[in-house]
Short mmCIF file of N, CA and C in Angstrom, two decimals:
data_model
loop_
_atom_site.label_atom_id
_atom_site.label_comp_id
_atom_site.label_asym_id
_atom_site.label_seq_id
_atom_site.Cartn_x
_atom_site.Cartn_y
_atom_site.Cartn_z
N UNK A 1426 105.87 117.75 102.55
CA UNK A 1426 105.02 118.51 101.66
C UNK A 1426 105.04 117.91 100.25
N UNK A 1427 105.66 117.73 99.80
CA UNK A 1427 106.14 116.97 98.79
C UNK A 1427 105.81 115.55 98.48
N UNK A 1428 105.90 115.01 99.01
CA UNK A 1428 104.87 113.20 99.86
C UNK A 1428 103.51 114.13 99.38
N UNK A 1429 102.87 114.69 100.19
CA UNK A 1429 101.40 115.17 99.70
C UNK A 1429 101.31 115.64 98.59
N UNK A 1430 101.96 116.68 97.73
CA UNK A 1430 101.59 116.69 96.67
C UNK A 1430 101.90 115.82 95.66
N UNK A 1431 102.70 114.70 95.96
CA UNK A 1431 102.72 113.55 95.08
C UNK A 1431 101.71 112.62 95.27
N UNK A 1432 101.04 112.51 96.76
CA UNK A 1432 99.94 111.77 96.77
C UNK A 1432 98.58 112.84 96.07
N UNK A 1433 98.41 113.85 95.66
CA UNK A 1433 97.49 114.46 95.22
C UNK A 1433 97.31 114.08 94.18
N UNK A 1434 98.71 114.43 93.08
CA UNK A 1434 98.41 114.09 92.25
C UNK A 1434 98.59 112.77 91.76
N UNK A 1435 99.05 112.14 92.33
CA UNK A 1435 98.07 110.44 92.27
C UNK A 1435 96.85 109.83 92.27
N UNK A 1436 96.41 110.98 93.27
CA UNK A 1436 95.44 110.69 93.56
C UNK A 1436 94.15 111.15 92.49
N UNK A 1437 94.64 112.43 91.64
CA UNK A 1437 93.59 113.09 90.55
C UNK A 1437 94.17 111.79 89.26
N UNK A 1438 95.11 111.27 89.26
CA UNK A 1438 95.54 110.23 88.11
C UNK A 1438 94.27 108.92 88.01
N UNK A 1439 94.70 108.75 89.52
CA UNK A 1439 93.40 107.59 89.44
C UNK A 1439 91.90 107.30 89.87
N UNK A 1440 91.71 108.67 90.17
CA UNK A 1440 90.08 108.54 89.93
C UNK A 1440 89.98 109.35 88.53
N UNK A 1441 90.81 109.66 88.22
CA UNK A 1441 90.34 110.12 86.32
C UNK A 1441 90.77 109.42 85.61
N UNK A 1442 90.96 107.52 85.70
CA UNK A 1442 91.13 106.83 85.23
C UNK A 1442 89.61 106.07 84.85
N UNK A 1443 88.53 106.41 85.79
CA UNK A 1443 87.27 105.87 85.82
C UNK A 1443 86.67 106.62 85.28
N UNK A 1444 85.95 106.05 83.98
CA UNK A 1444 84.87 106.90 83.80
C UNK A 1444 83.65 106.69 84.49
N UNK A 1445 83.02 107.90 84.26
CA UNK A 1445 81.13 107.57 85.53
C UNK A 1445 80.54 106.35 85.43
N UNK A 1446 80.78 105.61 84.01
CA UNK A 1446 79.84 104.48 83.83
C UNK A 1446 80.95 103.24 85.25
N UNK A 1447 82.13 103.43 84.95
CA UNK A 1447 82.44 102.37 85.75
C UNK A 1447 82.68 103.16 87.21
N UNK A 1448 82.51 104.20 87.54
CA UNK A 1448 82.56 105.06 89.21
C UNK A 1448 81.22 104.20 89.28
N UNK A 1449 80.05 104.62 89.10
CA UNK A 1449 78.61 103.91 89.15
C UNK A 1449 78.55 102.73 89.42
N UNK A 1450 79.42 101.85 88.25
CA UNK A 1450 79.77 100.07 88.62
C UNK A 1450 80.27 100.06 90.23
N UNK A 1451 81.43 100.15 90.28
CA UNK A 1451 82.09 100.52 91.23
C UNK A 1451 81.33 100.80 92.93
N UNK A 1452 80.29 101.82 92.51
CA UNK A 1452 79.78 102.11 93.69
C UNK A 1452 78.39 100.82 93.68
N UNK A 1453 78.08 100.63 92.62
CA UNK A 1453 77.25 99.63 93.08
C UNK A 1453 77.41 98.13 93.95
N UNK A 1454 78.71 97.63 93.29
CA UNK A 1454 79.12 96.50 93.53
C UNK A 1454 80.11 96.82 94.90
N UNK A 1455 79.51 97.56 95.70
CA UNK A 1455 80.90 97.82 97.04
C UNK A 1455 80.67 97.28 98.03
N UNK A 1456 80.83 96.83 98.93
CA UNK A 1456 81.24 95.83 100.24
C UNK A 1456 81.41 96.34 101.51
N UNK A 1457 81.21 96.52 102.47
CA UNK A 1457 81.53 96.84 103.65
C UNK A 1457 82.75 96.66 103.52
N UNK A 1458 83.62 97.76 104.73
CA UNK A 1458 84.85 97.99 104.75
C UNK A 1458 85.38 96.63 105.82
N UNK A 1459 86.34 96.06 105.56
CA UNK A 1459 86.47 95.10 106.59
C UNK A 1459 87.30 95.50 108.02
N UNK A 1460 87.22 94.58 109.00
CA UNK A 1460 87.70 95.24 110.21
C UNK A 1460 89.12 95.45 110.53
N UNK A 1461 89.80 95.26 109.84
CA UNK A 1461 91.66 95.56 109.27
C UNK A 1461 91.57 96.84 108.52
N UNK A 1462 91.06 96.89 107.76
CA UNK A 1462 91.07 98.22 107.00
C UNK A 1462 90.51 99.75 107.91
N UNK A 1463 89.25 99.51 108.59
CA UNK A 1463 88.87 100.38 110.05
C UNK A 1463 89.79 100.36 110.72
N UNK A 1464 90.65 99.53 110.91
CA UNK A 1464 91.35 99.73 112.04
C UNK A 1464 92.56 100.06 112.17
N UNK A 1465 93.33 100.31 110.65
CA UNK A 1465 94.33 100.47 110.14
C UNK A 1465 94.05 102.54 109.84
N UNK A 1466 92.54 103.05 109.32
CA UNK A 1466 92.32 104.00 109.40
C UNK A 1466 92.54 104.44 111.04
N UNK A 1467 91.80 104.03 111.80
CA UNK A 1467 91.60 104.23 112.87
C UNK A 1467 93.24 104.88 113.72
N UNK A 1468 94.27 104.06 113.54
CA UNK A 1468 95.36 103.93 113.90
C UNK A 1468 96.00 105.52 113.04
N UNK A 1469 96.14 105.13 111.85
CA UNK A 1469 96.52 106.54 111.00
C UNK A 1469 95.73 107.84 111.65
N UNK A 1470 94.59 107.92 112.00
CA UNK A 1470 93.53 109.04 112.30
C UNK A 1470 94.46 109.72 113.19
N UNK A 1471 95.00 109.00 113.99
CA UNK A 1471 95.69 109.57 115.92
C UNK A 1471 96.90 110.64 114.49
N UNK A 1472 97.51 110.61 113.93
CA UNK A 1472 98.59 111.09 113.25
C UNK A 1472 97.98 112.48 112.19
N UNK A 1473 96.87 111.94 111.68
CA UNK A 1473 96.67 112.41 110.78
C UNK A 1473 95.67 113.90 111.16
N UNK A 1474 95.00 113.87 111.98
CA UNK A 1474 94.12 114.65 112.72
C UNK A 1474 94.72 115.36 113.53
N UNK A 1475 94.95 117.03 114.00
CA UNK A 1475 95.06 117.54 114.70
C UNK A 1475 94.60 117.09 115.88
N UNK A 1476 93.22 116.90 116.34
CA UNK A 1476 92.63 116.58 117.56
C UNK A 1476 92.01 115.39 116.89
N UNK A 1477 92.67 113.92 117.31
CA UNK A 1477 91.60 112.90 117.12
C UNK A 1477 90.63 112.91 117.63
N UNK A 1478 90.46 113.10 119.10
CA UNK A 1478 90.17 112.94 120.34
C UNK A 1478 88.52 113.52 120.45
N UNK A 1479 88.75 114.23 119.43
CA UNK A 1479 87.77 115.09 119.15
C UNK A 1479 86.46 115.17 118.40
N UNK A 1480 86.95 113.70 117.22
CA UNK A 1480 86.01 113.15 116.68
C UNK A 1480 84.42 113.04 116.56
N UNK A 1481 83.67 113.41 115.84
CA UNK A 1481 82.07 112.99 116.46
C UNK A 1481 81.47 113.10 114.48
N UNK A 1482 80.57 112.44 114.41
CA UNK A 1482 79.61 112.34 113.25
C UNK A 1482 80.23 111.89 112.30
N UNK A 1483 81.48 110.43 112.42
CA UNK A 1483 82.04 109.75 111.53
C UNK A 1483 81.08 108.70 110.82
N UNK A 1484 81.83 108.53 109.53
CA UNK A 1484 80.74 107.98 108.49
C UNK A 1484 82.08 107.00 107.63
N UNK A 1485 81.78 105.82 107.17
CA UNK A 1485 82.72 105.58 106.03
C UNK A 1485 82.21 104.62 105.44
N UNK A 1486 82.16 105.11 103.56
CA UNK A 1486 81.45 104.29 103.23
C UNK A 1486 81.68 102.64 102.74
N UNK A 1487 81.11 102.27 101.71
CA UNK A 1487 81.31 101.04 101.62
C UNK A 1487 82.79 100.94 100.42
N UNK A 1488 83.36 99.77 100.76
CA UNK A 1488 84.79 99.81 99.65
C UNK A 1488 84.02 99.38 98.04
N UNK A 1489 85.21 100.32 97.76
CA UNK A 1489 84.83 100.14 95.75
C UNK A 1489 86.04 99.62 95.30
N UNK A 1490 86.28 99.12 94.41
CA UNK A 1490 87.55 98.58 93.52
C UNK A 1490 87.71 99.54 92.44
N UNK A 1491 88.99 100.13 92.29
CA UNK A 1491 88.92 100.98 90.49
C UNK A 1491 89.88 99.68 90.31
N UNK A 1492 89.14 99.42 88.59
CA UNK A 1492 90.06 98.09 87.91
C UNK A 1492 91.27 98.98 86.99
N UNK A 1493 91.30 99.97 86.85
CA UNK A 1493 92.60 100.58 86.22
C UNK A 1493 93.63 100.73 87.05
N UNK A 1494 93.62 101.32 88.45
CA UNK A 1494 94.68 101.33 88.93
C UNK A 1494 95.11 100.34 90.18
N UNK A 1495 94.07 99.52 90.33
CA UNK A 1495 94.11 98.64 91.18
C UNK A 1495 93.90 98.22 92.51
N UNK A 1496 93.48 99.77 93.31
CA UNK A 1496 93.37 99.91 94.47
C UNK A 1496 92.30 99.46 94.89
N UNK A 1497 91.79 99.52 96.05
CA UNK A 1497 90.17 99.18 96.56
C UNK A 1497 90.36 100.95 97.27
N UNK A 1498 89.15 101.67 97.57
CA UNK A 1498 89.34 103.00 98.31
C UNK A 1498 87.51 102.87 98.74
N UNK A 1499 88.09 103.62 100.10
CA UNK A 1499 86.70 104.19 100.56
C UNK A 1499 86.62 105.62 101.00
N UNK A 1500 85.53 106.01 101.48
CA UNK A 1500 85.76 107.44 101.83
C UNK A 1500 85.23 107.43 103.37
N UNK A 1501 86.19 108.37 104.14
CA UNK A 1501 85.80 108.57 105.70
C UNK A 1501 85.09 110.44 105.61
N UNK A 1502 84.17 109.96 106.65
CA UNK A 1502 83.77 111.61 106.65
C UNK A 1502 83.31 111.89 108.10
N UNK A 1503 83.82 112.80 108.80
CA UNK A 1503 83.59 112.92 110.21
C UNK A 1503 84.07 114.72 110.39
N UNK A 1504 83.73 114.99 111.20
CA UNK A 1504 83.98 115.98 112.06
C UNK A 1504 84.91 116.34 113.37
N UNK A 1505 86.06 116.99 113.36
CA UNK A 1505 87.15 117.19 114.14
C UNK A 1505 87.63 118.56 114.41
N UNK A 1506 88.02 118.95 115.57
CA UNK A 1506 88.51 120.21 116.14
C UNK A 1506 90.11 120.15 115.11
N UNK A 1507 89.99 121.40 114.68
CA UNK A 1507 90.80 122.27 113.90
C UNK A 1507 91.97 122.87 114.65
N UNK A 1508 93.16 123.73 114.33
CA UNK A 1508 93.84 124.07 114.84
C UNK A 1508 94.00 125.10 115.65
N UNK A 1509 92.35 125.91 115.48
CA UNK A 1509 92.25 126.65 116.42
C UNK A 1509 91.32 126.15 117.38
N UNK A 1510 90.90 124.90 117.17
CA UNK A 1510 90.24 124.72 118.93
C UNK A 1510 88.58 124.43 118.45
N UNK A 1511 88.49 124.90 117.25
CA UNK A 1511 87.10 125.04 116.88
C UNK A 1511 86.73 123.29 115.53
N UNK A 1512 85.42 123.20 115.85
CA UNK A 1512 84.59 122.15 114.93
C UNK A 1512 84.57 123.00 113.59
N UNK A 1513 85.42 121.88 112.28
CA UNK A 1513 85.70 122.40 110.75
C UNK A 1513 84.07 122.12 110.50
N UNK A 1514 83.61 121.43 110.80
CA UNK A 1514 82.09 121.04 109.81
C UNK A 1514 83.23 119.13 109.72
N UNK A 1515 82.00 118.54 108.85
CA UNK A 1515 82.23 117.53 108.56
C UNK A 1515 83.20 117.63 106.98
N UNK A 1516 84.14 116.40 106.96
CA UNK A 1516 84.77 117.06 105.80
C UNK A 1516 84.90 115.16 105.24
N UNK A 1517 85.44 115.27 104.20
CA UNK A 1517 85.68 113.95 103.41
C UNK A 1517 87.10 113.78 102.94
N UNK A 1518 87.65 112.90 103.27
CA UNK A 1518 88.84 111.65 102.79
C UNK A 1518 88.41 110.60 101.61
N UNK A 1519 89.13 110.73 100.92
CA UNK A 1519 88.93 109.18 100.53
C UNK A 1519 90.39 108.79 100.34
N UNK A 1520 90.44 107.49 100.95
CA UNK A 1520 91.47 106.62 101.71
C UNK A 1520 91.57 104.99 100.43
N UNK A 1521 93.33 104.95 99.92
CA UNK A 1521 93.26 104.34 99.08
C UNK A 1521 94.12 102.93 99.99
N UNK A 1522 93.16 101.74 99.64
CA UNK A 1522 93.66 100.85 99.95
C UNK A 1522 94.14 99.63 99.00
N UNK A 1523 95.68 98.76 99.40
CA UNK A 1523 96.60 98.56 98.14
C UNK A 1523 96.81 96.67 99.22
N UNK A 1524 96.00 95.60 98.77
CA UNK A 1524 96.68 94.26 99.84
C UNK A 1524 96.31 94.51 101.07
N UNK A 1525 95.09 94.94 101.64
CA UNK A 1525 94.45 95.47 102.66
C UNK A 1525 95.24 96.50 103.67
N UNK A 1526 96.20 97.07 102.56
CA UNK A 1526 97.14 98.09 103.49
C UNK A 1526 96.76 99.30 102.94
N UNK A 1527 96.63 100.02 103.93
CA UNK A 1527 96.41 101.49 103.22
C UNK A 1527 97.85 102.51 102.72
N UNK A 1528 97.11 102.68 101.47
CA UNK A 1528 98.48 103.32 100.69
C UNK A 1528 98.02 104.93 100.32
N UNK A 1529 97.04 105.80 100.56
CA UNK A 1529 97.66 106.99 100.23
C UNK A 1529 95.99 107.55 100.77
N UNK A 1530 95.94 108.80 100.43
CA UNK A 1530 94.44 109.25 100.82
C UNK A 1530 94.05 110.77 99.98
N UNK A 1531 92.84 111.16 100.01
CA UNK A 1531 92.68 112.73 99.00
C UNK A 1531 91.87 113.21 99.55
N UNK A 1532 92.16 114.36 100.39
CA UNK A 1532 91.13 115.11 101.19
C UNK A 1532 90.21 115.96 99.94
N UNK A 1533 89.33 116.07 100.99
CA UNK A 1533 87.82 116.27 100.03
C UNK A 1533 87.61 116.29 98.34
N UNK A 1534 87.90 114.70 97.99
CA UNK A 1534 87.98 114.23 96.99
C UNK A 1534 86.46 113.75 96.42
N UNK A 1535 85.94 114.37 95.51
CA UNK A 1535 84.40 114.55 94.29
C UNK A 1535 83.74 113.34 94.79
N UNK A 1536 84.53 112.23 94.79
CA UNK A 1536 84.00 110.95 94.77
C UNK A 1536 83.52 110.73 95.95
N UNK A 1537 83.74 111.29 97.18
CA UNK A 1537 82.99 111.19 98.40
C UNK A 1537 81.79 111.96 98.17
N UNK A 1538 81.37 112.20 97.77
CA UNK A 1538 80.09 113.48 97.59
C UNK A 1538 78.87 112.94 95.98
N UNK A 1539 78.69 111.64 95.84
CA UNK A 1539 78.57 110.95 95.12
C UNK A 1539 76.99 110.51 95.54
N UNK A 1540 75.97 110.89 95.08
CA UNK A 1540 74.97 110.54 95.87
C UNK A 1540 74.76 108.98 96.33
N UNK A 1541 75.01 108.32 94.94
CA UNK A 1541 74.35 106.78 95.36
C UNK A 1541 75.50 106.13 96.14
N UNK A 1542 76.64 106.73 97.07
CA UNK A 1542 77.60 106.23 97.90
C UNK A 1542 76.50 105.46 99.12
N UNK A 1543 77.51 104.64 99.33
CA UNK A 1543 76.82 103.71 100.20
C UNK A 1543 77.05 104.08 101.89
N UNK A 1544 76.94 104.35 102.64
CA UNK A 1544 77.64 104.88 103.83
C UNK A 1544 76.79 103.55 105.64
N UNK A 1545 77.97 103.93 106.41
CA UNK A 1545 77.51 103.25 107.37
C UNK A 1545 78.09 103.86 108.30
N UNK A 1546 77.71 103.99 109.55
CA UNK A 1546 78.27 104.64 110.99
C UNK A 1546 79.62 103.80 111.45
N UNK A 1547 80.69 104.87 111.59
CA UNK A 1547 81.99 104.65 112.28
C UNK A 1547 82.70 104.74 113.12
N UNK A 1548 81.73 104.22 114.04
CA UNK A 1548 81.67 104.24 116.03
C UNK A 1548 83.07 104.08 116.61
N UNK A 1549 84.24 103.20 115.66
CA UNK A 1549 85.65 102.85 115.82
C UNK A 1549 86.29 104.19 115.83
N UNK A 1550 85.96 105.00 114.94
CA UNK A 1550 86.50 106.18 114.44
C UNK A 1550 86.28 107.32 115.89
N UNK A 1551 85.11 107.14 116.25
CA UNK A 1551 84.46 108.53 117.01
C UNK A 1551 85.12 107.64 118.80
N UNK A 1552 85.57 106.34 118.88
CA UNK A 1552 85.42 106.08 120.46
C UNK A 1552 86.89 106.66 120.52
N UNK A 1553 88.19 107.35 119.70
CA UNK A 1553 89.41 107.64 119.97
C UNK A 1553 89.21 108.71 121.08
N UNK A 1554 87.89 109.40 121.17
CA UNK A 1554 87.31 110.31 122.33
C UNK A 1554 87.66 109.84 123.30
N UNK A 1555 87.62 108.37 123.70
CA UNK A 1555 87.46 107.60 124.94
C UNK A 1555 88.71 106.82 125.47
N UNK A 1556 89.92 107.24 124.55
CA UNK A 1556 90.77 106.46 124.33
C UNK A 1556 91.68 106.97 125.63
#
């Protein structure tokens, strides 16, 4: 519990290190996520998710760099069975990555909900159904 609320508030440290003019930079200049970084989410998901298995209407967008704190981060957004058995709606992560390793994450964090975010379908994410 404690791990999470130290990653929280890490996590409010360094996206309020950006101001909008450089969030905007940031989202403009972003990159497809590469296939180490998907797959490193992908792997965390089985842990992190009540029901991976369960997956459907995954999304993640393109990677941004913040130059203050150094990370690259993207945001995952999908839909998963909850702890009672039932579909939450679609919800948002954004997942901080540190040397193409992923180092921490902020559930439904502002910056996923960003209109000019770049997004692409995350078929890796949704086949753990099939796994």
């Amino acid at each position: 519990m404690i791990k999470k609320m130290l990653i929280a508030v890490v996590g409010l440290a360094i996206s309020g290190c950006q101001s909008s003019t450089e969030l905007q930079t940031a989202v403009e200049q972003a990159t497809p996520v590469p296939s180490s970084v998907k797959a490193a989410i992908v792997k965390d998901a089985r842990d992190y998710l009540v029901d991976p298995y369960s997956v459907r209407d995954a999304e993640i967008s393109y990677m941004q760099f913040n130059k203050h704190s150094g990370l690259h981060w993207v945001c995952v957004k999908a839909n998963a069975k909850n702890r009672m058995g039932g579909y939450s709606g679609r919800q948002a992560v954004e997942v901080w990555v540190r040397n193409g390793q992923l180092a921490g994450n902020l559930p439904n964090s502002p910056a996923c909900n960003l209109p000019t975010m770049k997004w692409q379908a995350f078929p890796e994410l949704e086949a753990l159904r099939n796994a």
